[in-house]
Coordinates of C-alpha atoms in Angstrom, one line a residue:
X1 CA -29.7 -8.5 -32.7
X2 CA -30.9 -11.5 -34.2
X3 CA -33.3 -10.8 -37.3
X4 CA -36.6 -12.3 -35.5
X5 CA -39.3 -10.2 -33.5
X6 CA -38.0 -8.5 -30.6
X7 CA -39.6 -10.1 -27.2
X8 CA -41.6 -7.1 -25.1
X9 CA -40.8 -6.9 -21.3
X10 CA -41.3 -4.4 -18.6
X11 CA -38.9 -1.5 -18.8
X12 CA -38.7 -2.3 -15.0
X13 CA -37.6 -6.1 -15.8
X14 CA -40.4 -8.0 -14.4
X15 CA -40.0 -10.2 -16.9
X16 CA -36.8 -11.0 -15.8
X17 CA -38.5 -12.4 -11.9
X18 CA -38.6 -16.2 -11.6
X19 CA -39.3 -15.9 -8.1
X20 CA -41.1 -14.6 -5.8
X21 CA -43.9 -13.4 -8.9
X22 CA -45.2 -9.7 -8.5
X23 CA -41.9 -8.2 -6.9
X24 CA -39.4 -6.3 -8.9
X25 CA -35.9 -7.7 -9.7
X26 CA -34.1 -6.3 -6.5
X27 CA -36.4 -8.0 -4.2
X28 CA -36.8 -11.1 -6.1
X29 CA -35.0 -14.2 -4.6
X30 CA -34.3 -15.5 -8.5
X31 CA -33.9 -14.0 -11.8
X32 CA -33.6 -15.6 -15.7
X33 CA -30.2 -13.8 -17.0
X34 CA -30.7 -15.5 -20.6
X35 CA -28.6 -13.5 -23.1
X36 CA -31.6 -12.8 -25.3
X37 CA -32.1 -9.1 -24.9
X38 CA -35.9 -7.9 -25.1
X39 CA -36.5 -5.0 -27.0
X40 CA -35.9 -2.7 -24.7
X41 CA -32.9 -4.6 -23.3
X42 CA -28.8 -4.2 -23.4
X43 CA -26.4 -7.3 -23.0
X44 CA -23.5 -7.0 -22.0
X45 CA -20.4 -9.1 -22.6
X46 CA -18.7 -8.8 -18.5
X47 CA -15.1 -8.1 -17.5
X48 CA -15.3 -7.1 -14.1
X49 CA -17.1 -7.2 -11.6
X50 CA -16.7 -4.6 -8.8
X51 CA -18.4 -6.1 -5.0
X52 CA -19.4 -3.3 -3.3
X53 CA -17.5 -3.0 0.1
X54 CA -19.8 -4.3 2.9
X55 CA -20.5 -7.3 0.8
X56 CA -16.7 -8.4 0.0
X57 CA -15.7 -7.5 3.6
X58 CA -18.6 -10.1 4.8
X59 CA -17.3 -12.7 1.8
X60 CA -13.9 -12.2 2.9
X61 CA -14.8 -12.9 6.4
X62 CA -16.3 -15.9 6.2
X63 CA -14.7 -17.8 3.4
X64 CA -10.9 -16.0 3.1
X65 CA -9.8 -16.1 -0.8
X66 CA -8.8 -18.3 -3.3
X67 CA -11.5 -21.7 -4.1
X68 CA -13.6 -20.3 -1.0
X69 CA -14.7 -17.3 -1.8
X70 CA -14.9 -18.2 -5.2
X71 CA -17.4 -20.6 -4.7
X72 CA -19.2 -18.8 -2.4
X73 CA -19.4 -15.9 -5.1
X74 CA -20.4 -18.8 -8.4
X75 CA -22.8 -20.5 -6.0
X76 CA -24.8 -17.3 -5.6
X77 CA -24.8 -16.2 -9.1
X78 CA -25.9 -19.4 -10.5
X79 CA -28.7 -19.9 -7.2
X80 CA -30.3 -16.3 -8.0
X81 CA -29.3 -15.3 -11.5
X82 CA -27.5 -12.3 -10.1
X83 CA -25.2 -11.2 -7.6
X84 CA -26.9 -10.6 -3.9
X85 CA -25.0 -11.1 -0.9
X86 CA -27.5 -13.1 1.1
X87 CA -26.1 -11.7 4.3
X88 CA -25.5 -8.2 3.7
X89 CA -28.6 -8.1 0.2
X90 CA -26.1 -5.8 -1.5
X91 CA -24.0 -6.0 -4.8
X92 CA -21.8 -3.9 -6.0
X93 CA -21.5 -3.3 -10.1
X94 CA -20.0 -4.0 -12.9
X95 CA -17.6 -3.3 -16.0
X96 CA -18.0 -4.8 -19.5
X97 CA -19.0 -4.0 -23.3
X98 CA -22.0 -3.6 -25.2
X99 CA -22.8 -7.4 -27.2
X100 CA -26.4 -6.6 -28.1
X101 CA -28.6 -3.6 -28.2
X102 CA -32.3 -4.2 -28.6
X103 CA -34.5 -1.9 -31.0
X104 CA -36.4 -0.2 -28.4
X105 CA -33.7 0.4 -25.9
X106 CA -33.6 4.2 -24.3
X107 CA -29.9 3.7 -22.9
X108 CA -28.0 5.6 -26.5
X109 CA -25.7 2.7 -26.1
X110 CA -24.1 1.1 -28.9
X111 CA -22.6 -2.1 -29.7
X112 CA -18.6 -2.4 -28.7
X113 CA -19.2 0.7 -26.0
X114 CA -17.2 0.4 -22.8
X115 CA -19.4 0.6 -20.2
X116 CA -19.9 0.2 -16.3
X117 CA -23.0 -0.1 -15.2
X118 CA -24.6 2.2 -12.4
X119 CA -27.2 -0.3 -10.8
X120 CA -26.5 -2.5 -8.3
X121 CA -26.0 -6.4 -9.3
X122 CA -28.6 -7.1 -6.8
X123 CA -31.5 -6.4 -9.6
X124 CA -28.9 -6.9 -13.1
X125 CA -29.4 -10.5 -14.5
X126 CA -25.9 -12.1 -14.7
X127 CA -23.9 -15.0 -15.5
X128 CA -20.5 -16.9 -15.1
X129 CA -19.0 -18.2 -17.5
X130 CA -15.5 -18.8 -16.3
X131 CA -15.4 -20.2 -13.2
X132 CA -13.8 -16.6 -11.7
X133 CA -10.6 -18.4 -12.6
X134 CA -8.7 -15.6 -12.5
X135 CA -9.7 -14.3 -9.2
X136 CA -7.6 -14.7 -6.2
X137 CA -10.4 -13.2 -3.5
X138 CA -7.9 -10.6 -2.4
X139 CA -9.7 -7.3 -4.5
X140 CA -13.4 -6.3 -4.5
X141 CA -12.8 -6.0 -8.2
X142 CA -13.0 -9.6 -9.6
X143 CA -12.1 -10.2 -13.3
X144 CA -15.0 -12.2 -14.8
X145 CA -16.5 -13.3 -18.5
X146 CA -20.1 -14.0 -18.2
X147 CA -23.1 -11.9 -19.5
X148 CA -25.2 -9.6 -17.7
X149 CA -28.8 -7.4 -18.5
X150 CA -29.8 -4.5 -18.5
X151 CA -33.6 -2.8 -18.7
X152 CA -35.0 0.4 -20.0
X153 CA -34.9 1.8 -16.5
X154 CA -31.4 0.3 -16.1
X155 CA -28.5 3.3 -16.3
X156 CA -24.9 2.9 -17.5
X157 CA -22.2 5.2 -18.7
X158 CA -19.7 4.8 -21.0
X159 CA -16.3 4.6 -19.8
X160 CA -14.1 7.2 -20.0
X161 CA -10.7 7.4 -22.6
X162 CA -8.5 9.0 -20.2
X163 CA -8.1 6.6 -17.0
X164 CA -7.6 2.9 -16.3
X165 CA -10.8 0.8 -16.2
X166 CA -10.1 -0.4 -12.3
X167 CA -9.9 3.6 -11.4
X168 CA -12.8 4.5 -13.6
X169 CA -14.8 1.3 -11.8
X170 CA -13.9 1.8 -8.7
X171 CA -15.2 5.8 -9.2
X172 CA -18.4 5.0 -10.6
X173 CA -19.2 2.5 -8.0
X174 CA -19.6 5.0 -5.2
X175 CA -20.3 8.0 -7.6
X176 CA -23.8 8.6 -6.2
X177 CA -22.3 9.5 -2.6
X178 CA -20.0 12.6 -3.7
X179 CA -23.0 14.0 -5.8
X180 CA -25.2 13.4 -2.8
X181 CA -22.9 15.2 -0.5
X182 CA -22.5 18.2 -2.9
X183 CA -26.4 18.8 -2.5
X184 CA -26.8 18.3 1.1
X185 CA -23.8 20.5 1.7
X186 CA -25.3 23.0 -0.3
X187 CA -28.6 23.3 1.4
X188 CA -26.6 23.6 4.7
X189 CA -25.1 26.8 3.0
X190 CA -21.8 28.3 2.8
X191 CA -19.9 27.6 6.0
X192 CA -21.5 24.5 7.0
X193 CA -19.4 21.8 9.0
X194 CA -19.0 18.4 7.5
X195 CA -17.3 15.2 9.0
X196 CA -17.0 11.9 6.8
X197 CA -16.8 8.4 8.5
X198 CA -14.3 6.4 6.2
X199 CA -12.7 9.3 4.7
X200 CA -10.0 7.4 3.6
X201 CA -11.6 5.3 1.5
X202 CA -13.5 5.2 -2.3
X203 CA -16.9 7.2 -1.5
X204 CA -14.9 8.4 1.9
X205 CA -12.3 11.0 -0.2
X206 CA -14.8 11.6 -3.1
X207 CA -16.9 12.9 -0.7
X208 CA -14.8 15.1 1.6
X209 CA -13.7 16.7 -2.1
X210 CA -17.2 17.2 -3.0
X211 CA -17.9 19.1 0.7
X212 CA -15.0 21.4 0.4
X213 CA -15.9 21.8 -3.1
X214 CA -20.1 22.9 -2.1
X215 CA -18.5 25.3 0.4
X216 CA -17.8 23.6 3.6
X217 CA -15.4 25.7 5.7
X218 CA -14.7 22.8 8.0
X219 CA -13.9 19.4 6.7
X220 CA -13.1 16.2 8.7
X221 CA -12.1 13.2 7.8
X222 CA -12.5 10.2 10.4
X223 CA -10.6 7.1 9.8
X224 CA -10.2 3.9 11.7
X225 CA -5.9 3.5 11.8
X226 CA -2.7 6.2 11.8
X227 CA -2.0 4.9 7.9
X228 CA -5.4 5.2 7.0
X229 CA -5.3 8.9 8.7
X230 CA -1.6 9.8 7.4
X231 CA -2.4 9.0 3.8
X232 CA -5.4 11.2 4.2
X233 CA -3.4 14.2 5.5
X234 CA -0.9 13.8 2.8
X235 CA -3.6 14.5 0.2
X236 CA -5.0 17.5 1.7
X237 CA -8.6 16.6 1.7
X238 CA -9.5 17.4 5.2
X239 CA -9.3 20.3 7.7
X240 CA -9.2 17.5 10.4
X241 CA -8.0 14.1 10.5
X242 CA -9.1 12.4 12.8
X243 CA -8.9 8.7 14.5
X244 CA -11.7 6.3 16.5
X245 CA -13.5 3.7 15.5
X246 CA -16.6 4.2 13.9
X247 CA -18.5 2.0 16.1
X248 CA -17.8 3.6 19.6
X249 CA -20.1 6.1 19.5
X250 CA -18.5 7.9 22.6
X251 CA -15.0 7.7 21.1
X252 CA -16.4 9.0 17.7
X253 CA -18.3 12.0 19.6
X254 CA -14.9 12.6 22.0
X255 CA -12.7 13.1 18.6
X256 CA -14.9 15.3 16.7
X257 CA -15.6 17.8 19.7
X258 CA -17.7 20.7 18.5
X259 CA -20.6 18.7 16.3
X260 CA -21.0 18.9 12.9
X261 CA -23.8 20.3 10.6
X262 CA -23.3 17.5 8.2
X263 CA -22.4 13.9 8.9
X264 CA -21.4 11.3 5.6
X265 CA -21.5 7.8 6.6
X266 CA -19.0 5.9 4.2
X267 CA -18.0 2.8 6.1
X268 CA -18.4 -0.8 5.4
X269 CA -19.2 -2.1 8.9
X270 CA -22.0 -2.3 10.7
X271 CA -22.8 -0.2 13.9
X272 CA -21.4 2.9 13.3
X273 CA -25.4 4.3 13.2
X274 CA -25.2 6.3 16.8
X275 CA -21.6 7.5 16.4
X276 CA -22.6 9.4 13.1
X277 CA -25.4 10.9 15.5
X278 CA -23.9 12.0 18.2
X279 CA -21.4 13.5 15.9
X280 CA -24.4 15.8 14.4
X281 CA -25.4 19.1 15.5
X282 CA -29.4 19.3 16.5
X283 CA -31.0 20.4 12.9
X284 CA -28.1 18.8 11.1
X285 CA -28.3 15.7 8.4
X286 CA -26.6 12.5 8.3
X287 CA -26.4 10.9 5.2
X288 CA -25.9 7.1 5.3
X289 CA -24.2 5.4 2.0
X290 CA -22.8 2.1 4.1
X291 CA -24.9 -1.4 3.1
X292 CA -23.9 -2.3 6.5
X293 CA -26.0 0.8 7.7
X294 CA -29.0 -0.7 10.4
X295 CA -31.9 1.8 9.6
X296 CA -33.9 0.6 12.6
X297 CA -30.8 1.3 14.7
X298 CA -30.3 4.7 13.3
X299 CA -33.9 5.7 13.7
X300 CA -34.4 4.1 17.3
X301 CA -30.8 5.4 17.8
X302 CA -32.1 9.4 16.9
X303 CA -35.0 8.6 19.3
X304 CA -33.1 7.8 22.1
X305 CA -30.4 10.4 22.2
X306 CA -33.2 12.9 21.8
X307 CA -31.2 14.4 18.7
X308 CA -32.9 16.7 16.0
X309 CA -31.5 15.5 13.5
X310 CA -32.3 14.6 9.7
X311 CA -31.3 11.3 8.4
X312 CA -31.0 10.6 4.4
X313 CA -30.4 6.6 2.5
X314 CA -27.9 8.0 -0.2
X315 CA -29.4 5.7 -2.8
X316 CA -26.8 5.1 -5.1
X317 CA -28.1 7.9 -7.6
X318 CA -28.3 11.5 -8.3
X319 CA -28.4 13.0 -12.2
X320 CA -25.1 13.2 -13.1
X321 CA -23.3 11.6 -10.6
X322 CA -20.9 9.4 -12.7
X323 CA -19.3 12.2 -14.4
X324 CA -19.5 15.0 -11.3
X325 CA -17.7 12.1 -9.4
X326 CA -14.5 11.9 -12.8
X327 CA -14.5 15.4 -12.9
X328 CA -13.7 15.5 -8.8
X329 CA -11.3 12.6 -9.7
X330 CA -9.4 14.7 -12.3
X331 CA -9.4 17.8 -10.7
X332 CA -8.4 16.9 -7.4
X333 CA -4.9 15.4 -7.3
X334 CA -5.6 14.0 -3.7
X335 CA -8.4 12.2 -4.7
X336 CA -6.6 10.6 -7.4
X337 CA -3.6 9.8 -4.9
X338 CA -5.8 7.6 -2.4
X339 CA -7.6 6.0 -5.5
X340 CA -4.0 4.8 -7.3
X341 CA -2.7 3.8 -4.0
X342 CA -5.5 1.1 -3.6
X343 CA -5.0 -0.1 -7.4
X344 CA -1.5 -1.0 -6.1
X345 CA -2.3 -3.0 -3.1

C-alpha cells in the first residue's frame, strides 16, 4: 500500500460502476479496474484465468482458437473492464496472488497468498496486460498477467499446498454446485434418488460424489457420448450411467425410467430445462448450475408438463464450499481421475 490516505468505496464496489450509474458491478455494462486498491480492496497480480464452461463453449463456437478467440476475449475485457460474455452474461474466475492489501479489507488475505477467487469475472474489475500471448483458445483455463479487484464483499481462498494450480482452479470454479447438492440431498433424506446431467464433467462428478456422499441410495450419471459414459463407469461415481442428450427431453425421460427425487443440472448447453423436468419425480427439486440454463423455459416448462416440482438457481455459493469441494477431490479417487484426465487433454 502506498503510504497516502486510503480511498473509501462501497464494500459492494459501486465505486467501481462507470456505467450504467446506480447498478451494482455484475449488472453494470462497464467497470474502472485501476490497480489502486480502496481501503477495503485486494489486488491481485493474475495468472489464470478460468472461463466458465457455457461462456468458452459459446467463444469457441464462434471465433475457433488461436488470434480469434483471443481477440474476442481482450476486446471484452478492455470494452467493460471485466470479463462478461456478452452472449451468454457469464464469467468464469480466476487464479493469481495477493499484490496489495488495503487497511480495511475483511478478506484475512495477505500479500504473496495464492489465491483463486470465488466470484464470477462478471462483477471483478480486471485487466490484460499481455495480449493472452500465451493462450492457444483450446482450454477454458487461459494463462494471463493483468490485475484484477476485489471488494469487501468479494470472497477468495487461498490455494491449497497439496495439488496443481489447474486442478485446484478448476475445483473451485464449480465448488458451489457439490456443496449445493449435499444440502438438497440431505433435505430429501436418506434414500433419495439423484440423477446429474453432465456427470462427466467438473461440477458433473463433484456432484454425483457429493449425492452419494449425503446419502443417496441411487445415483445416476447422464452423459452425452460412450467415452464420456465409460470414463464415468470406470471411476465408480454412479449407480447408473446413462447416455441421451440433454436436450431431448423425451430421450432424457426414456433413459432414466423410474424418476428421480433429485435432478443436478451441470451442462453447458442450452435447452436441457424440460429434460431435467421430466426426469423429476412430482415433489422433487431440480437444481440448475448451467449459465446456459433458460429460467423462463424452465418455469413455463414446469407449467406446461403440469409437474410439482421445486426448481433452485445454484448460485455459485454456499459457506464452505471451496474446501467441502478439495476435501471430495481428495477423498474420492474417481473424482480426481476425471479431473487429471481433462488437465491432460
Amino acid at each position: 500500500m502506498n503510504a497516502q490516505v486510503a480511498r473509501v468505496g462501497s464494500p459492494f464496489g459501486l465505486h467501481r460502476v462507470v456505467e450504467p450509474a446506480g447498478v451494482l458491478p455484475q449488472q453494470a455494462h462497464r467497470l474502472d479496474a485501476d490497480p489502486e486498491p480502496y481501503a477495503d480492496e485486494v489486488v491481485i497480480d493474475v495468472d489464470r484465468l478460468n472461463l466458465d464452461a457455457a461462456s468458452y463453449r459459446q467463444l469457441r463456437e464462434q471465433h475457433g482458437t488461436g488470434d480469434a478467440v483471443r481477440a474476442a476475449v481482450l476486446g471484452i475485457v478492455a470494452e467493460r473492464g471485466k470479463m462478461q460474455n456478452p452472449v451468454t452474461g457469464s464469467g468464469g474466475m480466476l487464479l493469481g496472488t495477493v499484490a496489495a492489501v488495503g487497511p480495511d479489507s475483511p478478506l484475512a488475505l495477505e500479500v504473496g497468498d495464492r489465491v483463486a477467487t470465488l466470484v464470477s469475472l462478471t462483477l471483478t474489475p480486471l485487466r490484460i496486460t499481455d495480449g493472452l500471448a500465451d493462450w492457444d483458445g483450446l482450454s477454458e483455463q487461459v494463462p494471463c498477467r493483468g490485475t484484477a479487484v476485489l471488494f469487501g464483499r468479494s470472497i477468495a481462498a487461498v490455494l491449497p499446498n497439496d495439488l496443481p494450480d489447474g486442478i485446484a482452479l478448476s475445483v473451485m470454479d464449480v465448488c458451489g454446485a457439490p456443496a449445493l447438492t449435499d444440502r438438497v440431498v440431505r433435505e430429501a433424506g436418506v434414500g433419495a434418488s439423484v440423477l446429474v446431467l453432465g456427470g462427466g464433467g467438473k461440477s458433473g462428478s463433484l456432484s454425483l460424489a457429493a449425492a452419494r456422499r449425503a446419502g443417496a441410495t441411487r445415483v445416476v450419471a447422464l452423459v452425452p457420448t460412450v467415452a464420456e459414459a465409460d470414463a464415468v463407469r470406470a471411476a465408480g461415481l454412479a449407480d447408473e450411467v446413462v447416455i441421451a442428450d440433454a436436450r431431448d427431453p423425451l430421450a432424457v425421460h426414456a433413459a432414466i425410467g423410474t424418476p428421480v427425487e433429485v435432478t443436478v443440472v451441470c451442462v453447458d448447453v442450452p435447452g436441457c430445462e424440460h429434460g431435467a423436468i421430466m426426469a423429476t419425480a412430482d415433489g422433487g427439486t431440480v437444481v440448475f448450475f448451467s449459465m446456459a440454463t433458460s429460467f423462463p423455459a424452465a418455469a413455463l416448462g414446469a407449467e406446461g408438463l403440469a409437474a410439482d416440482v421445486r426448481m433452485l438457481v445454484g448460485n455459485g455459493y454456499v459457506p464452505g464450499h471451496a474446501a467441502f469441494a478439495l476435501d471430495l477431490l481428495r477423498a474420492e479417487p474417481g473424482v480426481r481421475a476425471l479431473f487429471a484426465a481433462r488437465e491432460t487433454q
